[in-house]
GROMACS .gro file of C-alpha atoms in nm:
model
  379
    1MET     CA    1 -11.121 -26.640   1.674
    2ALA     CA    2 -11.291 -26.969   1.761
    3GLY     CA    3 -11.188 -27.159   2.058
    4LYS     CA    4 -11.020 -27.482   2.037
    5ALA     CA    5 -11.106 -27.791   2.252
    6SER     CA    6 -10.951 -27.806   2.578
    7ARG     CA    7 -10.844 -28.133   2.783
    8ALA     CA    8 -11.060 -28.016   3.060
    9GLU     CA    9 -11.401 -28.159   3.040
   10GLY     CA   10 -11.648 -27.892   2.904
   11GLN     CA   11 -11.404 -27.607   2.864
   12VAL     CA   12 -11.261 -27.446   2.561
   13ILE     CA   13 -10.956 -27.230   2.502
   14GLN     CA   14 -11.032 -26.892   2.348
   15TYR     CA   15 -10.813 -26.599   2.221
   16THR     CA   16 -10.870 -26.216   2.267
   17THR     CA   17 -10.651 -25.932   2.120
   18ILE     CA   18 -10.641 -25.614   2.281
   19LYS     CA   19 -10.484 -25.331   2.083
   20ALA     CA   20 -10.289 -25.085   2.273
   21ARG     CA   21 -10.163 -24.730   2.139
   22LEU     CA   22  -9.769 -24.724   2.203
   23TYR     CA   23  -9.583 -24.388   2.279
   24PRO     CA   24  -9.217 -24.497   2.229
   25THR     CA   25  -8.928 -24.279   2.318
   26PRO     CA   26  -8.702 -24.167   2.008
   27ALA     CA   27  -8.451 -24.457   2.105
   28GLN     CA   28  -8.731 -24.701   2.129
   29ALA     CA   29  -8.882 -24.573   1.788
   30GLU     CA   30  -8.558 -24.609   1.627
   31LEU     CA   31  -8.545 -24.972   1.756
   32PHE     CA   32  -8.862 -25.048   1.623
   33GLU     CA   33  -8.750 -24.887   1.271
   34LYS     CA   34  -8.470 -25.127   1.294
   35THR     CA   35  -8.680 -25.433   1.368
   36PHE     CA   36  -8.924 -25.356   1.075
   37GLY     CA   37  -8.630 -25.332   0.846
   38CYS     CA   38  -8.446 -25.635   0.956
   39CYS     CA   39  -8.765 -25.825   0.939
   40ARG     CA   40  -8.818 -25.716   0.577
   41TYR     CA   41  -8.467 -25.773   0.488
   42LEU     CA   42  -8.488 -26.141   0.651
   43TRP     CA   43  -8.797 -26.223   0.481
   44ASN     CA   44  -8.650 -26.136   0.125
   45GLN     CA   45  -8.307 -26.326   0.192
   46MET     CA   46  -8.482 -26.621   0.300
   47LEU     CA   47  -8.729 -26.624   0.013
   48ALA     CA   48  -8.443 -26.567  -0.223
   49ASP     CA   49  -8.271 -26.864  -0.088
   50GLU     CA   50  -8.577 -27.057  -0.077
   51GLN     CA   51  -8.600 -27.021  -0.465
   52ARG     CA   52  -8.236 -27.075  -0.538
   53PHE     CA   53  -8.246 -27.397  -0.353
   54TYR     CA   54  -8.555 -27.501  -0.540
   55TRP     CA   55  -8.411 -27.426  -0.881
   56GLU     CA   56  -8.093 -27.609  -0.802
   57THR     CA   57  -8.252 -27.914  -0.639
   58GLY     CA   58  -8.625 -27.926  -0.683
   59ALA     CA   59  -8.686 -27.927  -0.317
   60HIS     CA   60  -8.835 -27.657  -0.086
   61PHE     CA   61  -8.610 -27.552   0.202
   62ILE     CA   62  -8.593 -27.208   0.408
   63PRO     CA   63  -8.284 -27.124   0.616
   64THR     CA   64  -8.316 -27.041   0.960
   65PRO     CA   65  -8.216 -26.696   1.071
   66ALA     CA   66  -7.931 -26.775   1.239
   67LYS     CA   67  -7.763 -26.824   0.892
   68TYR     CA   68  -7.785 -26.480   0.812
   69LYS     CA   69  -7.628 -26.300   1.134
   70LYS     CA   70  -7.288 -26.357   1.048
   71GLY     CA   71  -7.303 -26.197   0.704
   72ALA     CA   72  -7.542 -25.911   0.831
   73PRO     CA   73  -7.445 -25.836   1.207
   74PHE     CA   74  -7.716 -25.586   1.232
   75LEU     CA   75  -7.962 -25.856   1.279
   76THR     CA   76  -7.816 -25.927   1.643
   77GLU     CA   77  -7.948 -25.570   1.723
   78VAL     CA   78  -8.296 -25.641   1.747
   79ASP     CA   79  -8.506 -25.901   1.918
   80ASN     CA   80  -8.429 -26.251   1.800
   81GLN     CA   81  -8.806 -26.345   1.851
   82ALA     CA   82  -8.903 -26.095   1.579
   83LEU     CA   83  -8.666 -26.268   1.351
   84ILE     CA   84  -8.790 -26.636   1.425
   85GLN     CA   85  -9.146 -26.530   1.382
   86GLU     CA   86  -9.048 -26.387   1.029
   87HIS     CA   87  -8.942 -26.743   0.961
   88ASN     CA   88  -9.226 -26.885   1.079
   89ARG     CA   89  -9.475 -26.653   0.858
   90LEU     CA   90  -9.284 -26.711   0.560
   91SER     CA   91  -9.296 -27.104   0.638
   92GLN     CA   92  -9.674 -27.070   0.681
   93ALA     CA   93  -9.714 -26.871   0.349
   94PHE     CA   94  -9.572 -27.146   0.158
   95ARG     CA   95  -9.777 -27.414   0.353
   96GLN     CA   96 -10.102 -27.226   0.243
   97PHE     CA   97  -9.981 -27.189  -0.100
   98PHE     CA   98  -9.910 -27.536  -0.154
   99LYS     CA   99 -10.252 -27.681   0.019
  100ASN     CA  100 -10.460 -27.436  -0.167
  101PRO     CA  101 -10.277 -27.229  -0.456
  102GLU     CA  102 -10.609 -27.137  -0.582
  103SER     CA  103 -10.692 -26.900  -0.259
  104PHE     CA  104 -10.356 -26.821  -0.168
  105ARG     CA  105 -10.074 -26.633  -0.354
  106HIS     CA  106  -9.699 -26.756  -0.381
  107PRO     CA  107  -9.520 -26.544  -0.131
  108ASN     CA  108  -9.364 -26.230  -0.297
  109PHE     CA  109  -9.071 -26.020  -0.207
  110LYS     CA  110  -9.124 -25.702   0.030
  111ARG     CA  111  -9.080 -25.358  -0.071
  112LYS     CA  112  -9.054 -25.070   0.212
  113LYS     CA  113  -9.303 -24.840   0.024
  114ASP     CA  114  -9.543 -25.135  -0.001
  115ASP     CA  115  -9.500 -25.345   0.291
  116ARG     CA  116  -9.698 -25.301   0.625
  117ASP     CA  117  -9.422 -25.206   0.908
  118SER     CA  118  -9.483 -25.467   1.187
  119PHE     CA  119  -9.304 -25.732   1.368
  120THR     CA  120  -9.417 -26.011   1.601
  121ALA     CA  121  -9.281 -26.165   1.924
  122CYS     CA  122  -9.383 -26.445   2.156
  123ASN     CA  123  -9.401 -26.434   2.526
  124HIS     CA  124  -9.164 -26.685   2.694
  125VAL     CA  125  -9.196 -26.748   3.087
  126PHE     CA  126  -8.875 -26.833   3.250
  127GLU     CA  127  -8.800 -26.876   3.631
  128SER     CA  128  -8.678 -26.501   3.652
  129GLY     CA  129  -9.032 -26.412   3.495
  130PRO     CA  130  -9.188 -26.373   3.129
  131THR     CA  131  -9.000 -26.185   2.828
  132ILE     CA  132  -9.306 -25.976   2.772
  133TYR     CA  133  -9.560 -25.818   3.027
  134THR     CA  134  -9.763 -25.513   3.088
  135THR     CA  135  -9.744 -25.276   3.348
  136ARG     CA  136  -9.987 -24.981   3.490
  137ASP     CA  137  -9.912 -24.757   3.179
  138GLY     CA  138  -9.673 -24.944   2.948
  139ILE     CA  139  -9.567 -25.286   2.817
  140ARG     CA  140  -9.204 -25.431   2.860
  141MET     CA  141  -9.071 -25.574   2.553
  142THR     CA  142  -8.725 -25.752   2.477
  143LYS     CA  143  -8.445 -25.508   2.404
  144ALA     CA  144  -8.668 -25.209   2.404
  145GLY     CA  145  -8.767 -25.204   2.771
  146ILE     CA  146  -9.097 -25.039   2.902
  147VAL     CA  147  -9.260 -24.851   2.630
  148LYS     CA  148  -9.532 -24.610   2.742
  149ALA     CA  149  -9.894 -24.755   2.605
  150LYS     CA  150 -10.264 -24.675   2.664
  151PHE     CA  151 -10.510 -24.968   2.704
  152PRO     CA  152 -10.846 -24.959   2.584
  153ARG     CA  153 -10.903 -25.223   2.865
  154ARG     CA  154 -10.711 -25.467   3.086
  155PRO     CA  155 -10.685 -25.844   3.061
  156GLN     CA  156 -10.912 -26.042   3.313
  157ASN     CA  157 -10.782 -26.268   3.579
  158GLY     CA  158 -10.629 -26.576   3.437
  159TRP     CA  159 -10.564 -26.449   3.069
  160ARG     CA  160 -10.211 -26.525   2.975
  161LEU     CA  161 -10.013 -26.329   2.724
  162LYS     CA  162  -9.904 -26.533   2.442
  163ARG     CA  163  -9.742 -26.293   2.186
  164ILE     CA  164  -9.733 -25.924   2.066
  165THR     CA  165  -9.737 -25.740   1.727
  166VAL     CA  166  -9.612 -25.403   1.709
  167GLU     CA  167  -9.726 -25.214   1.412
  168LYS     CA  168  -9.667 -24.845   1.250
  169THR     CA  169  -9.951 -24.692   1.051
  170ARG     CA  170  -9.904 -24.490   0.763
  171THR     CA  171  -9.969 -24.185   0.963
  172GLY     CA  172  -9.680 -24.257   1.188
  173LYS     CA  173  -9.857 -24.408   1.496
  174TYR     CA  174  -9.738 -24.706   1.680
  175TYR     CA  175  -9.987 -24.973   1.793
  176CYS     CA  176  -9.927 -25.306   1.989
  177CYS     CA  177 -10.178 -25.604   1.951
  178ILE     CA  178 -10.162 -25.816   2.251
  179LEU     CA  179 -10.276 -26.167   2.205
  180TYR     CA  180 -10.436 -26.343   2.531
  181GLN     CA  181 -10.522 -26.708   2.581
  182TYR     CA  182 -10.777 -26.821   2.840
  183THR     CA  183 -11.008 -27.075   2.947
  184VAL     CA  184 -11.388 -27.063   2.945
  185GLN     CA  185 -11.651 -27.306   2.998
  186ARG     CA  186 -11.811 -27.449   2.655
  187PRO     CA  187 -12.139 -27.272   2.572
  188ALA     CA  188 -12.466 -27.463   2.574
  189ALA     CA  189 -12.545 -27.513   2.229
  190ALA     CA  190 -12.864 -27.303   2.123
  191ILE     CA  191 -13.155 -27.438   1.974
  192PRO     CA  192 -13.285 -27.212   1.696
  193THR     CA  193 -13.653 -27.189   1.609
  194PRO     CA  194 -13.803 -26.978   1.338
  195GLU     CA  195 -13.884 -26.698   1.587
  196THR     CA  196 -13.523 -26.694   1.696
  197THR     CA  197 -13.362 -26.709   1.373
  198LEU     CA  198 -13.254 -26.409   1.140
  199GLY     CA  199 -13.230 -26.400   0.765
  200LEU     CA  200 -12.975 -26.149   0.640
  201LYS     CA  201 -12.908 -25.995   0.327
  202HIS     CA  202 -12.621 -25.761   0.209
  203SER     CA  203 -12.782 -25.464   0.065
  204PRO     CA  204 -12.565 -25.225  -0.184
  205LEU     CA  205 -12.789 -24.927  -0.080
  206HIS     CA  206 -12.793 -25.010   0.298
  207PHE     CA  207 -12.551 -25.201   0.479
  208SER     CA  208 -12.798 -25.516   0.527
  209VAL     CA  209 -13.148 -25.598   0.528
  210ASP     CA  210 -13.309 -25.867   0.720
  211ASP     CA  211 -13.598 -26.085   0.656
  212ALA     CA  212 -13.852 -25.840   0.862
  213GLY     CA  213 -13.727 -25.562   0.648
  214ARG     CA  214 -13.511 -25.407   0.909
  215MET     CA  215 -13.227 -25.200   0.748
  216ALA     CA  216 -12.886 -25.132   0.915
  217ASP     CA  217 -12.726 -24.830   0.765
  218PRO     CA  218 -12.353 -24.710   0.833
  219PRO     CA  219 -12.355 -24.421   1.069
  220ARG     CA  220 -12.377 -24.063   0.906
  221TRP     CA  221 -12.016 -23.963   1.032
  222LEU     CA  222 -11.864 -24.242   0.833
  223SER     CA  223 -12.013 -24.100   0.485
  224GLN     CA  224 -11.917 -23.746   0.624
  225SER     CA  225 -11.550 -23.874   0.655
  226GLN     CA  226 -11.570 -24.012   0.313
  227GLU     CA  227 -11.695 -23.675   0.181
  228LYS     CA  228 -11.409 -23.517   0.347
  229LEU     CA  229 -11.144 -23.805   0.163
  230GLY     CA  230 -11.300 -23.694  -0.173
  231ARG     CA  231 -11.224 -23.312  -0.114
  232ILE     CA  232 -10.879 -23.410  -0.026
  233GLN     CA  233 -10.832 -23.640  -0.315
  234LYS     CA  234 -10.926 -23.305  -0.531
  235LYS     CA  235 -10.688 -23.095  -0.371
  236LEU     CA  236 -10.412 -23.365  -0.415
  237SER     CA  237 -10.459 -23.377  -0.780
  238ARG     CA  238 -10.416 -23.006  -0.841
  239MET     CA  239 -10.110 -23.004  -0.622
  240GLU     CA  240  -9.734 -23.040  -0.724
  241PRO     CA  241  -9.607 -23.369  -0.589
  242GLY     CA  242  -9.311 -23.340  -0.360
  243SER     CA  243  -9.405 -22.983  -0.231
  244LYS     CA  244  -9.451 -22.918   0.139
  245ASN     CA  245  -9.832 -22.851   0.051
  246TYR     CA  246  -9.846 -23.164  -0.104
  247GLN     CA  247  -9.690 -23.350   0.182
  248GLU     CA  248  -9.926 -23.203   0.424
  249ALA     CA  249 -10.202 -23.298   0.218
  250VAL     CA  250 -10.105 -23.635   0.189
  251GLN     CA  251 -10.076 -23.655   0.564
  252LYS     CA  252 -10.438 -23.549   0.615
  253TYR     CA  253 -10.535 -23.792   0.340
  254ARG     CA  254 -10.384 -24.056   0.540
  255LEU     CA  255 -10.553 -23.964   0.875
  256ILE     CA  256 -10.895 -23.948   0.716
  257HIS     CA  257 -10.814 -24.299   0.562
  258GLU     CA  258 -10.725 -24.412   0.902
  259ARG     CA  259 -11.028 -24.245   1.058
  260ILE     CA  260 -11.279 -24.404   0.791
  261ALA     CA  261 -11.122 -24.740   0.869
  262ASN     CA  262 -11.147 -24.704   1.240
  263GLN     CA  263 -11.520 -24.594   1.216
  264ARG     CA  264 -11.598 -24.884   0.988
  265ARG     CA  265 -11.440 -25.130   1.202
  266ASP     CA  266 -11.659 -24.984   1.525
  267PHE     CA  267 -11.968 -25.012   1.333
  268LEU     CA  268 -11.894 -25.371   1.230
  269HIS     CA  269 -11.824 -25.459   1.577
  270LYS     CA  270 -12.115 -25.315   1.712
  271GLU     CA  271 -12.357 -25.431   1.481
  272SER     CA  272 -12.235 -25.798   1.486
  273ARG     CA  273 -12.235 -25.787   1.852
  274ARG     CA  274 -12.606 -25.645   1.841
  275ILE     CA  275 -12.719 -25.943   1.597
  276ALA     CA  276 -12.534 -26.226   1.814
  277ASN     CA  277 -12.676 -26.112   2.113
  278ALA     CA  278 -13.054 -26.115   1.994
  279TRP     CA  279 -13.064 -26.414   1.785
  280ASP     CA  280 -12.991 -26.790   1.831
  281ALA     CA  281 -12.901 -26.846   1.478
  282VAL     CA  282 -12.863 -26.616   1.159
  283CYS     CA  283 -12.857 -26.708   0.805
  284LEU     CA  284 -12.642 -26.581   0.546
  285ARG     CA  285 -12.562 -26.637   0.165
  286ASP     CA  286 -12.225 -26.776   0.108
  287ASP     CA  287 -12.071 -26.515  -0.118
  288PRO     CA  288 -11.691 -26.553  -0.161
  289LEU     CA  289 -11.500 -26.302   0.036
  290ASP     CA  290 -11.262 -26.207  -0.228
  291GLU     CA  291 -11.561 -26.085  -0.440
  292MET     CA  292 -11.703 -25.907  -0.120
  293ALA     CA  293 -11.359 -25.709  -0.100
  294LEU     CA  294 -11.398 -25.605  -0.468
  295GLY     CA  295 -11.719 -25.426  -0.383
  296GLU     CA  296 -11.789 -25.086  -0.252
  297GLY     CA  297 -11.583 -25.133   0.054
  298SER     CA  298 -11.869 -25.178   0.314
  299GLY     CA  299 -11.686 -25.453   0.498
  300PHE     CA  300 -11.961 -25.707   0.468
  301GLY     CA  301 -11.701 -25.953   0.448
  302MET     CA  302 -11.547 -25.857   0.773
  303PHE     CA  303 -11.879 -25.827   0.936
  304ARG     CA  304 -11.955 -26.211   0.821
  305GLU     CA  305 -11.650 -26.298   1.004
  306LEU     CA  306 -11.691 -26.108   1.323
  307LEU     CA  307 -12.055 -26.229   1.341
  308ARG     CA  308 -11.933 -26.596   1.302
  309TYR     CA  309 -11.701 -26.592   1.585
  310LYS     CA  310 -11.941 -26.405   1.824
  311LEU     CA  311 -12.212 -26.649   1.752
  312GLU     CA  312 -11.992 -26.942   1.812
  313ARG     CA  313 -11.875 -26.812   2.143
  314GLN     CA  314 -12.232 -26.822   2.256
  315GLY     CA  315 -12.308 -27.143   2.109
  316LYS     CA  316 -12.485 -27.040   1.819
  317PRO     CA  317 -12.443 -27.118   1.454
  318LEU     CA  318 -12.411 -26.922   1.129
  319ILE     CA  319 -12.582 -27.071   0.848
  320LEU     CA  320 -12.436 -27.014   0.482
  321VAL     CA  321 -12.687 -27.075   0.212
  322ASP     CA  322 -12.532 -27.203  -0.111
  323ARG     CA  323 -12.454 -26.872  -0.329
  324TYR     CA  324 -12.626 -27.026  -0.632
  325THR     CA  325 -12.976 -27.032  -0.457
  326PRO     CA  326 -13.236 -26.810  -0.641
  327THR     CA  327 -13.310 -26.632  -0.320
  328THR     CA  328 -13.394 -26.265  -0.512
  329ARG     CA  329 -13.623 -26.405  -0.785
  330THR     CA  330 -13.807 -26.655  -0.585
  331CYS     CA  331 -14.133 -26.572  -0.411
  332SER     CA  332 -14.088 -26.606  -0.046
  333ALA     CA  333 -14.486 -26.665  -0.011
  334CYS     CA  334 -14.561 -26.916  -0.279
  335GLY     CA  335 -14.222 -27.047  -0.391
  336GLN     CA  336 -14.260 -26.960  -0.779
  337ALA     CA  337 -13.923 -26.848  -0.935
  338LEU     CA  338 -13.899 -26.597  -1.216
  339ASP     CA  339 -13.688 -26.611  -1.510
  340SER     CA  340 -13.493 -26.287  -1.439
  341VAL     CA  341 -13.405 -26.079  -1.169
  342PRO     CA  342 -13.718 -25.848  -1.066
  343SER     CA  343 -13.714 -25.482  -0.998
  344ARG     CA  344 -13.686 -25.333  -0.650
  345THR     CA  345 -14.030 -25.393  -0.589
  346TRP     CA  346 -14.240 -25.649  -0.772
  347ALA     CA  347 -14.549 -25.860  -0.758
  348CYS     CA  348 -14.548 -26.223  -0.790
  349PRO     CA  349 -14.754 -26.367  -1.094
  350GLY     CA  350 -14.842 -26.657  -0.902
  351CYS     CA  351 -15.015 -26.562  -0.564
  352GLY     CA  352 -15.015 -26.166  -0.614
  353ALA     CA  353 -14.786 -26.099  -0.328
  354VAL     CA  354 -14.587 -25.782  -0.337
  355HIS     CA  355 -14.239 -25.786  -0.234
  356ASP     CA  356 -13.947 -25.581  -0.166
  357ARG     CA  357 -13.671 -25.747  -0.365
  358GLU     CA  358 -13.405 -25.757  -0.082
  359VAL     CA  359 -13.655 -25.822   0.174
  360ASN     CA  360 -13.781 -26.110  -0.009
  361ALA     CA  361 -13.428 -26.221  -0.049
  362ALA     CA  362 -13.376 -26.206   0.301
  363LYS     CA  363 -13.667 -26.413   0.382
  364ASN     CA  364 -13.567 -26.697   0.140
  365ILE     CA  365 -13.210 -26.689   0.292
  366LYS     CA  366 -13.402 -26.763   0.621
  367LEU     CA  367 -13.645 -27.045   0.485
  368GLU     CA  368 -13.318 -27.225   0.301
  369GLY     CA  369 -13.116 -27.187   0.619
  370LEU     CA  370 -13.388 -27.309   0.837
  371ALA     CA  371 -13.430 -27.632   0.609
  372HIS     CA  372 -13.069 -27.702   0.709
  373LEU     CA  373 -13.147 -27.720   1.075
  374PRO     CA  374 -13.292 -28.052   1.164
  375THR     CA  375 -13.406 -27.908   1.522
  376ALA     CA  376 -13.609 -27.639   1.353
  377GLY     CA  377 -13.957 -27.657   1.272
  378PRO     CA  378 -14.140 -27.474   0.966
  379ALA     CA  379 -14.131 -27.148   0.939
   0.00000   0.00000   0.00000
């Protein structure tokens, strides 16, 4: 997440999330399940009342959680902060929808089988201490007490815990995303040059191709996991739904899905970190994120956002080239444009230069991006 300006001169506020695995006791797991259900119930009740109020008055109004506690006393059994955050999420969803209805959908009702089980709670610091804090091997939450946890890393000195989000995966695992806030010195702005700028092109065959012809391929174990997923899907299609073997196969299917998501996320973080550390600027084509999500599931849209914030934290720009720029069918050597998209390897009819289609596109993306940098000289 990009940092926000701080009042202190030369400093910015940044946020980092640490995701910890939770190991709740049966009583704590039961409380989490109640909280998931209460948040879903409250969302649906507030949304129904908002729609009813709109049809009757023509105005938008979302009641607060306190209105529902008398008629639904089970809401008092869970953390009130989780209910307040559910109200805030619904309000934010409506604000985004009214601001940009083409990009954000109208809030919908939640169903247990479709909704992701999660709740969020903010940390409040009182004279007696904070409401949420971490211990050596756990995290203290309101009403749940200290929940055993395994942390991949620890916060640094000066980090302030702002809020947590507890979620349950489809495989039955509990995780806690802990958001920290801290202040850092504003990074010095990098001055990109043609030698320190990278042109990057999304590739259907590989993951990405740069202007020097270097190709980034997902790790082989990711494709191996995808092959396992295909074999499990074939077995499921031949099983009787609802049987014990079917349920066991469904659990294996979910575990492999979860593993693939983790492997892909690990690859995207490592690849974006490698590029952000090695280059002063990166040029990409400004393809819509929703269209990227409809592709083959390579995660290039997520990669672009990861690369953006990692570059920003180092004072480096991510340059987005207009999506309609004819980078694929334009010769990067002489600038002549073809009438149609060329084959994978083609020769320019003007200068005779032989190009690989994706490498040539990456070069043109870099040239176009450098043209938007007033401090950069010609390539």
